[in-house]
Short mmCIF file of C-alpha atoms in Angstrom, two decimals:
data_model
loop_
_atom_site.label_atom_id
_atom_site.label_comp_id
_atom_site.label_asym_id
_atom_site.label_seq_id
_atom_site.Cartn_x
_atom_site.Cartn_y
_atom_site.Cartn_z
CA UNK P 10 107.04 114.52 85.32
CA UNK P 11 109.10 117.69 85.80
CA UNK P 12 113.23 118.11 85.41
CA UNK P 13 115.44 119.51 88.18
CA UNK P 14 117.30 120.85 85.40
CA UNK P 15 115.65 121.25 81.80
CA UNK P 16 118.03 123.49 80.20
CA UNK P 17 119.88 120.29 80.01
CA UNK P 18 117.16 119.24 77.53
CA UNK P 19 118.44 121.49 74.90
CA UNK P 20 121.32 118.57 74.12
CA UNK P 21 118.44 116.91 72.54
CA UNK P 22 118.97 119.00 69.79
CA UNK P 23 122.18 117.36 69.09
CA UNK P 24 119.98 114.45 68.10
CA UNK P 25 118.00 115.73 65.10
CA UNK P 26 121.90 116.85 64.24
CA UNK P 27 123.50 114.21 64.54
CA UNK P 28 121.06 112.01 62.60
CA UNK P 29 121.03 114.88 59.75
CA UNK P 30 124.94 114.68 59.32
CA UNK P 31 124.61 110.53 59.49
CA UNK P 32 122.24 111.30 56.42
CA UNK P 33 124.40 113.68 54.79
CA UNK P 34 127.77 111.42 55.39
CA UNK P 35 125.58 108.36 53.75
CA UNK P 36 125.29 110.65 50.27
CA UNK P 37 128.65 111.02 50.34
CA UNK P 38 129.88 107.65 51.05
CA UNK P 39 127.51 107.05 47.99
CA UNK P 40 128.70 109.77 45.88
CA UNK P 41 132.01 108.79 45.90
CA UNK P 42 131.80 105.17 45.36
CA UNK P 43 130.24 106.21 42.11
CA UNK P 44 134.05 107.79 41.15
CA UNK P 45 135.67 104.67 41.52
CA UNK P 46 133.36 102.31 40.14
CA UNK P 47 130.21 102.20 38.30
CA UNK P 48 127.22 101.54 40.89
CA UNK P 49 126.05 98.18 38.32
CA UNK P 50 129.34 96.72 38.46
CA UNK P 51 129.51 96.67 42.78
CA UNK P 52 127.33 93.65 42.82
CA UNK P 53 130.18 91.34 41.06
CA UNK P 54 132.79 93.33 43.53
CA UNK P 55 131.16 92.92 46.88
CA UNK P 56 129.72 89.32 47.63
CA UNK P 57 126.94 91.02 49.39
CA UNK P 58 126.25 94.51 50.81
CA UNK P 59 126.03 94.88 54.59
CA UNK P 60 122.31 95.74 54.78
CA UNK P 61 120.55 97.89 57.07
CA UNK P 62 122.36 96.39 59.94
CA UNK P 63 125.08 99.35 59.26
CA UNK P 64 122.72 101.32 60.88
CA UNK P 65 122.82 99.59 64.08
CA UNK P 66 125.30 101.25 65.75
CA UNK P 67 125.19 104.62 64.72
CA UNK P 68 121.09 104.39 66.19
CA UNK P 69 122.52 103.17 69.57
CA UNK P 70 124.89 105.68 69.90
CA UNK P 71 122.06 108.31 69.38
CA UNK P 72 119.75 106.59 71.47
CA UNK P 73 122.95 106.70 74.29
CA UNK P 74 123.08 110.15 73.89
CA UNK P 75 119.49 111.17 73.93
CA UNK P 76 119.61 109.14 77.31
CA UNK P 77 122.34 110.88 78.35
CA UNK P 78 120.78 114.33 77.90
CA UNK P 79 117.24 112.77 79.69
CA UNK P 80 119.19 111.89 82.30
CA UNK P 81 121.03 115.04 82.78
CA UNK P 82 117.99 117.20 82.97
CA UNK P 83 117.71 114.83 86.35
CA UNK P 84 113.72 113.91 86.07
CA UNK P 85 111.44 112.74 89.13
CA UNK P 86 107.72 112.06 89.21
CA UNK P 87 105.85 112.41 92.46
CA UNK P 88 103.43 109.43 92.72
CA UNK P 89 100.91 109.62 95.13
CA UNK P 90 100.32 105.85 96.55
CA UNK P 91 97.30 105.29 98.46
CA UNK P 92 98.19 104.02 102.10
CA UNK P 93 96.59 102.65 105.01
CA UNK P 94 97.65 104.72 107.96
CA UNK P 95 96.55 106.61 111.39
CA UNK P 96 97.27 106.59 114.76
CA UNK P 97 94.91 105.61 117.28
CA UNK P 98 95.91 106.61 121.01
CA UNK P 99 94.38 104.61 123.98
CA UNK P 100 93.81 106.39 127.34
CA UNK P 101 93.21 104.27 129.97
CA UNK P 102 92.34 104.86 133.00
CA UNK P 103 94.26 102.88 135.86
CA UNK P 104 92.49 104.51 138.78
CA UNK P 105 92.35 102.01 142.19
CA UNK P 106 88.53 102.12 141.31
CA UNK P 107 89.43 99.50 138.21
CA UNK P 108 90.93 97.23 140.65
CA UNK P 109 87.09 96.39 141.84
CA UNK P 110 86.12 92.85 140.80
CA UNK P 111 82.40 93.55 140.03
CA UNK P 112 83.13 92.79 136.16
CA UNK P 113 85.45 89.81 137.13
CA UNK P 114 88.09 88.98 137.05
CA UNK P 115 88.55 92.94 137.76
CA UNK P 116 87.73 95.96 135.48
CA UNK P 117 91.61 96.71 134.47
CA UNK P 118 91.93 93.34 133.32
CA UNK P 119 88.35 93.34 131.27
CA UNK P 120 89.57 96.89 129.85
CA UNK P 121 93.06 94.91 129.05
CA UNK P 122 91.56 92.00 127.15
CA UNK P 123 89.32 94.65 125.09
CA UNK P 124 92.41 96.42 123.97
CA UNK P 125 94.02 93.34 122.87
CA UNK P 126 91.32 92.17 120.37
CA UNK P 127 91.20 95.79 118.96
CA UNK P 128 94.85 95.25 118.73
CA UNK P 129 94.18 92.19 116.97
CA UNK P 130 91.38 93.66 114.70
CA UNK P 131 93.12 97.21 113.86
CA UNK P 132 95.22 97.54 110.48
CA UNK P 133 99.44 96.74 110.55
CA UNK P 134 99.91 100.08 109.01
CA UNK P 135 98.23 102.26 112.31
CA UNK P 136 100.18 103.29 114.99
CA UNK P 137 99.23 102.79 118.26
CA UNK P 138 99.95 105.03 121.50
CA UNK P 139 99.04 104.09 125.21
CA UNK P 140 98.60 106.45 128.14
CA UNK P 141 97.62 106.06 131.48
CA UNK P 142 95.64 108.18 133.90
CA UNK P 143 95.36 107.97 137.92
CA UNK P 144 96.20 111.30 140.05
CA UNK P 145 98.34 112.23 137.01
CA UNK P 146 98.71 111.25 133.13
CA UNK P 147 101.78 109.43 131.66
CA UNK P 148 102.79 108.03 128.25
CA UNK P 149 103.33 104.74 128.59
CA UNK P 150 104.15 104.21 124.89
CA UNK P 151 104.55 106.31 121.71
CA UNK P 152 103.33 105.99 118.87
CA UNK P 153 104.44 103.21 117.40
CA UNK P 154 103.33 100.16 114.70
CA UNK P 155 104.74 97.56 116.77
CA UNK P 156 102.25 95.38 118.68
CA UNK P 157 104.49 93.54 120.67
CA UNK P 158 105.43 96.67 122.10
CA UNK P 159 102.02 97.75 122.56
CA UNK P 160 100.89 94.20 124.32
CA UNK P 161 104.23 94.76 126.54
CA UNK P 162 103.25 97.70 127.89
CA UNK P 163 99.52 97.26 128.14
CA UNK P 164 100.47 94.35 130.74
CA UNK P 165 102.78 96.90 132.65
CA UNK P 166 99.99 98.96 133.55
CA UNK P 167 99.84 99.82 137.33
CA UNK P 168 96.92 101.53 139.22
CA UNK P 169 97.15 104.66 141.50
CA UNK P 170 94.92 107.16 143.08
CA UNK P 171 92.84 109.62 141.47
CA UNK P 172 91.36 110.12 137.92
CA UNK P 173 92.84 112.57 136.24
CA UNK P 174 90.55 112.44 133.36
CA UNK P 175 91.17 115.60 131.56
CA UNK P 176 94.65 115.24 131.71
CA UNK P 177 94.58 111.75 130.38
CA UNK P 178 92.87 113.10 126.96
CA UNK P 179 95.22 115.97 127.27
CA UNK P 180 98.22 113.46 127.05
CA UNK P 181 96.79 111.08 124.35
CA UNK P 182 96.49 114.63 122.22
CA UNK P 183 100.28 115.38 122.49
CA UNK P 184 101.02 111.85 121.90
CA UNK P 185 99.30 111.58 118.39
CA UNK P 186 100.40 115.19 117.66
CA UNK P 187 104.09 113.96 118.19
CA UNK P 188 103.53 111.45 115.40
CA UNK P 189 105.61 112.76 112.05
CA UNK P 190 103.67 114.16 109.01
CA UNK P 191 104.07 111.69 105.76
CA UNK P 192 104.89 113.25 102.46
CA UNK P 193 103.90 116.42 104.06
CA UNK P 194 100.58 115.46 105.77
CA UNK P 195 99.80 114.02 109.45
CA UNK P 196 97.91 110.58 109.36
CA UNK P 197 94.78 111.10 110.47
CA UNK P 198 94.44 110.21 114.58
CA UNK P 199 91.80 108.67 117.26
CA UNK P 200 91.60 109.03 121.10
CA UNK P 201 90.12 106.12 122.61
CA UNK P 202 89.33 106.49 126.85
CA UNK P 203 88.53 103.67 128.63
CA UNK P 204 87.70 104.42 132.12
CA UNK P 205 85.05 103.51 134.65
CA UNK P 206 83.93 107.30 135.94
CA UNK P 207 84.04 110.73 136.73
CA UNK P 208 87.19 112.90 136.92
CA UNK P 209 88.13 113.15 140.52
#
């Protein structure tokens, strides 16, 4: 624990003070009762003394004030939770070649249903980013935790000539770069390419 301020600590000292005077102020109450009457005769006076609970209130006022100086010091903890979080960015290549039907119904669609149940499998906390690749790359979402959104635009997809394969990956990079640090540090991120050949 640190203090944004900890001069404001040295009210504390009022404390030890204040419970010295309380002390001192106690003698005297006692001292003088003594004038007035003699200390064996305050029993047949007083039906019955009031006890430690006399106390009661001064100790809550210095606990108030030691509060008061604790809390003017302004303290914060940093408390490092342990949390579940990436990003994993898919690349997919949506070249006219993944329209063939050799790997039925057609090899888009097979690539689309294996996306969904690593959807399904990978943790609430990642993000996930889509990008697609034909003559040229394009984001087709950002980073983002939301699954609908990622199942949305996953069925959107929409095939085009060309494989721009390098500039698929380079894409997917800038998408998981554009994901912001927490508490100072990026999660860690993943490139996954799905495509069905060569750069062309």
């Amino acid at each position: 624990m640190s203090f944004q301020w900890p001069l404001a600590l040295l009210a504390l000292l009022a404390v030890p003070l204040a419970v010295g005077g309380y002390v001192l102020l106690e003698r005297r109450r006692r001292r003088l009762a003594a004038v007035f009457a003699s200390p064996a005769l305050v029993p047949n006076l007083v039906g019955h003394s009031p006890g430690r609970l006399r106390h009661l209130a001064p100790a809550l006022a210095l606990l108030a004030l030691a509060a008061l100086a604790t809390g003017l010091a302004r303290p914060h903890a940093t408390v490092s939770v342990k949390q579940e979080q990436a990003t994993v960015v898919l690349a997919i290549d949506t070249s006219r070649s993944m329209i063939a039907t050799d790997v039925p119904p057609s090899r888009l669609a097979v690539a689309q249903q294996a996306v969904r149940r690593f959807l399904d499998e990978l943790p609430k906390g990642y993000r996930v980013g889509i990008v697609s690749f034909a003559q040229s790359a394009q984001t087709v979402l950002p980073a983002t935790a939301s699954r609908d959104a990622a199942q949305t635009a996953l069925r959107n997809l929409r095939t085009g000539d060309g494989t721009a394969l390098g500039e698929g990956i380079a894409r997917a990079v800038q998408v998981a770069q554009r994901v912001p640090a927490e508490v100072g540090e990026k999660p860690p991120a993943s490139i996954l390419v799905l495509s069905d050949g060569a750069q062309t």
